[in-house]
């Protein structure tokens, strides 16, 4: 109950109703694909797994690739069980999400 009251107070302060709140968030089309690598331990994500700490060149490539697509976002993380990386990508359209994830996978082939 207290959570609801907190949300209601926040909406009041923002001069917003539930309809306005619901328009703040929307799901983007996304893709999850695998990229085979020789050694997944080379890829070290930060604590929340949304960016790579190592190798930095890979994260820089991901950032540049995301900038090419409207609302593009992506991250790579090592699988917990296989020598693969999981590539998560989202963008404004399904085609853009596919293109972004495939561009990252193609780049990662040099680590296979």
Rosetta silent file (secondary structure, phi, psi, omega in degrees, C-alpha in Angstrom):
SEQUENCE: XXXXXXXXXXXXXXXXXXXXXXXXXXXXXXXXXXXXXXXXXXXXXXXXXXXXXXXXXXXXXXXXXXXXXXXXXXXXXXXXXXXXXXXXXXXXXXXXXXXXXXXXXXXXXXXX
SCORE:     score description
SCORE:     0.000 S_00000001
   1 L     0.000  -39.991 -178.841    0.000    0.000    0.000 S_00000001
   2 H   -65.350  -32.692  176.967    2.821    2.406    0.838 S_00000001
   3 H   -62.922  -41.330  179.226    4.353    1.852   -2.628 S_00000001
   4 H   -62.914  -41.564  179.421    1.089    2.917   -4.240 S_00000001
   5 H   -64.840  -37.201  177.370    0.967    6.053   -2.132 S_00000001
   6 H   -63.935  -44.442  178.094    4.534    6.883   -3.126 S_00000001
   7 H   -62.764  -44.324  179.507    3.674    6.504   -6.821 S_00000001
   8 H   -61.427  -41.124  178.413    0.555    8.618   -6.376 S_00000001
   9 H   -65.158  -41.636  179.091    2.577   11.352   -4.626 S_00000001
  10 H   -63.520  -43.501  178.837    5.223   11.305   -7.373 S_00000001
  11 H   -62.717  -39.816  178.507    2.559   11.580  -10.080 S_00000001
  12 H   -62.215  -44.806  179.007    0.951   14.482   -8.259 S_00000001
  13 H   -63.380  -33.174 -178.992    4.302   16.309   -8.041 S_00000001
  14 L   -89.039    0.622 -176.932    4.890   15.723  -11.755 S_00000001
  15 L    52.984   50.990 -175.340    1.347   16.788  -12.639 S_00000001
  16 L  -132.090  150.551  174.684    0.883   13.434  -14.370 S_00000001
  17 L  -109.957 -177.622 -178.438   -1.793   10.754  -14.357 S_00000001
  18 H   -64.861  -31.784  177.415   -1.540    6.982  -14.907 S_00000001
  19 H   -64.874  -45.293  177.686   -2.097    7.391  -18.650 S_00000001
  20 H   -62.399  -39.490  177.893    0.855    9.778  -18.856 S_00000001
  21 H   -62.715  -42.405 -178.015    2.960    7.392  -16.785 S_00000001
  22 H   -65.792  -22.168  179.695    2.126    4.489  -19.089 S_00000001
  23 L   -82.711   -9.531 -179.676    3.375    6.501  -22.093 S_00000001
  24 L   -73.916  -27.439 -176.110    6.844    6.921  -20.558 S_00000001
  25 L  -121.253  136.492  173.165    7.816    3.308  -21.164 S_00000001
  26 L  -148.721  144.085  178.150    7.477    1.184  -24.261 S_00000001
  27 L   -74.550  138.859  173.396    9.166   -2.026  -25.328 S_00000001
  28 L   -98.421  151.760  172.865   11.497   -1.831  -28.276 S_00000001
  29 E   -58.724  137.574 -177.032   11.908   -4.694  -30.741 S_00000001
  30 E  -137.245  160.929  177.320   14.822   -6.812  -29.545 S_00000001
  31 E  -137.283  143.880  172.901   16.968   -9.738  -30.614 S_00000001
  32 E  -126.456  122.313  179.256   19.094  -12.191  -28.696 S_00000001
  33 E  -134.059  167.167  179.061   21.658  -14.187  -30.642 S_00000001
  34 E  -105.283  147.607  173.609   24.759  -16.246  -29.897 S_00000001
  35 E  -129.308  120.095 -179.623   28.318  -15.540  -31.007 S_00000001
  36 E   -75.651  136.563  176.872   30.842  -18.388  -30.782 S_00000001
  37 L  -137.180  158.602  178.181   34.239  -17.546  -29.277 S_00000001
  38 L   -72.133  -39.691 -175.361   37.309  -19.565  -28.337 S_00000001
  39 L  -141.623  101.110 -177.901   37.532  -18.244  -24.801 S_00000001
  40 H   -66.857  -18.967 -178.401   34.578  -16.519  -23.178 S_00000001
  41 H   -68.861  -13.897  176.207   36.716  -15.584  -20.167 S_00000001
  42 H   -70.305  -18.487 -175.013   38.335  -12.835  -22.273 S_00000001
  43 L  -103.653  110.240 -174.927   35.025  -10.948  -22.124 S_00000001
  44 E  -114.686  113.516  177.574   34.454   -9.302  -18.760 S_00000001
  45 E   -84.941  161.323  172.793   31.220   -7.396  -18.171 S_00000001
  46 L   -72.088  178.617 -173.079   30.692   -4.743  -15.537 S_00000001
  47 L   -56.537  -41.067 -178.680   28.626   -5.625  -12.480 S_00000001
  48 L   -87.949    3.886  175.519   25.220   -5.060  -14.120 S_00000001
  49 L    62.388   20.198 -179.965   26.407   -6.878  -17.301 S_00000001
  50 L   -97.220   -7.035  176.599   25.284   -4.045  -19.596 S_00000001
  51 L  -144.656  152.237  174.967   28.797   -3.065  -20.733 S_00000001
  52 E   -90.849  135.295  173.596   32.066   -4.874  -21.253 S_00000001
  53 E   -87.175  -36.908  178.116   35.038   -3.837  -19.152 S_00000001
  54 E  -139.569  144.148  -15.861   37.356   -6.061  -21.207 S_00000001
  55 L   -73.116  137.382 -175.783   38.216   -6.057  -24.035 S_00000001
  56 H   -61.213  -33.889 -179.689   37.573   -2.348  -24.306 S_00000001
  57 H   -61.334  -32.380  179.084   37.800   -2.388  -28.109 S_00000001
  58 H   -69.315  -44.213  178.792   34.714   -4.604  -28.254 S_00000001
  59 H   -63.329  -38.027  177.622   32.676   -2.218  -26.104 S_00000001
  60 H   -62.975  -39.578  177.178   33.823    0.686  -28.261 S_00000001
  61 H   -64.434  -44.191  179.631   32.639   -1.189  -31.353 S_00000001
  62 H   -59.545  -44.537  179.381   29.264   -1.921  -29.733 S_00000001
  63 H   -59.789  -43.835  179.444   28.850    1.764  -28.848 S_00000001
  64 H   -67.119  -39.324  179.046   29.599    2.837  -32.438 S_00000001
  65 H   -64.654  -42.441  179.621   27.269    0.188  -33.855 S_00000001
  66 H   -61.995  -35.868 -178.367   24.424    1.297  -31.565 S_00000001
  67 H   -65.653  -19.634 -179.276   24.847    4.903  -32.680 S_00000001
  68 L   -77.534  -17.389 -172.905   24.016    3.882  -36.269 S_00000001
  69 L  -117.925  136.282  179.696   20.494    2.757  -35.353 S_00000001
  70 L   -61.697  126.979 -177.044   17.625    4.844  -34.016 S_00000001
  71 L    59.561   25.460 -178.277   17.116    3.975  -30.319 S_00000001
  72 L   -71.395  132.048  173.822   19.852    1.353  -30.704 S_00000001
  73 E  -144.143  145.550  179.630   21.120   -0.338  -27.553 S_00000001
  74 E  -159.434  155.397  170.509   23.083   -3.547  -27.169 S_00000001
  75 E  -151.247  160.038 -178.661   25.259   -5.504  -24.824 S_00000001
  76 E  -125.485  137.431  175.054   27.280   -8.685  -24.859 S_00000001
  77 E  -142.285  148.872  178.199   27.801  -11.068  -21.990 S_00000001
  78 E   -71.697  145.095  174.690   29.484  -14.449  -21.701 S_00000001
  79 L   -67.676  151.082  176.936   27.265  -17.486  -21.330 S_00000001
  80 L   -80.487  -14.670 -173.190   27.372  -19.209  -17.979 S_00000001
  81 L  -125.812  -21.154 -175.666   27.596  -22.676  -19.527 S_00000001
  82 L  -125.039  161.594  173.745   29.053  -22.514  -23.053 S_00000001
  83 L   -82.980   65.504  176.543   32.000  -20.844  -24.784 S_00000001
  84 E  -138.061  163.502  171.425   29.683  -18.375  -26.454 S_00000001
  85 E  -111.271  145.011  174.445   28.664  -14.794  -25.993 S_00000001
  86 E   -99.402  127.010 -179.213   25.051  -13.727  -25.846 S_00000001
  87 E  -107.905  118.826  177.144   24.349  -10.624  -27.899 S_00000001
  88 E  -109.803  127.677 -179.782   21.298   -8.587  -26.870 S_00000001
  89 E  -140.352  145.120  173.760   20.218   -5.780  -29.171 S_00000001
  90 E  -142.693  152.757 -179.660   17.209   -3.520  -29.472 S_00000001
  91 E  -159.730 -178.467 -173.935   16.256   -0.689  -31.789 S_00000001
  92 L   -62.830  -36.939 -178.681   13.241    1.187  -33.142 S_00000001
  93 L  -123.884  157.977  176.266   12.236   -1.517  -35.651 S_00000001
  94 H   -57.515  -38.996  179.159   12.671   -5.304  -35.770 S_00000001
  95 H   -63.085  -39.644  177.616   14.843   -4.922  -38.877 S_00000001
  96 H   -66.931  -40.083  178.587   17.125   -2.471  -37.090 S_00000001
  97 H   -63.649  -41.360  176.740   17.398   -4.796  -34.073 S_00000001
  98 H   -61.776  -47.609 -177.574   18.327   -7.685  -36.402 S_00000001
  99 H   -62.506  -41.963  179.476   20.895   -5.583  -38.238 S_00000001
 100 H   -63.749  -48.163 -179.176   22.466   -4.343  -35.013 S_00000001
 101 H   -63.771  -39.273  179.536   22.764   -7.799  -33.464 S_00000001
 102 H   -68.622  -36.574  177.675   24.179   -9.248  -36.688 S_00000001
 103 H   -62.549  -41.552  179.095   26.728   -6.442  -37.035 S_00000001
 104 H   -67.489  -43.965  178.952   28.010   -7.151  -33.531 S_00000001
 105 H   -60.423  -42.167  178.592   28.108  -10.916  -34.146 S_00000001
 106 H   -59.882  -42.447  178.374   30.092  -10.378  -37.357 S_00000001
 107 H   -62.091  -40.165 -176.809   32.620   -8.267  -35.451 S_00000001
 108 H   -71.008  -12.908  179.471   32.948  -10.940  -32.758 S_00000001
 109 H   -60.650  -23.805  179.178   33.884  -13.588  -35.347 S_00000001
 110 H   -69.432  -12.539  176.928   37.488  -12.396  -35.087 S_00000001
 111 H   -98.965    4.512 -177.829   37.506  -13.898  -31.578 S_00000001
 112 L   -84.073    0.000    0.000   36.283  -17.316  -32.782 S_00000001
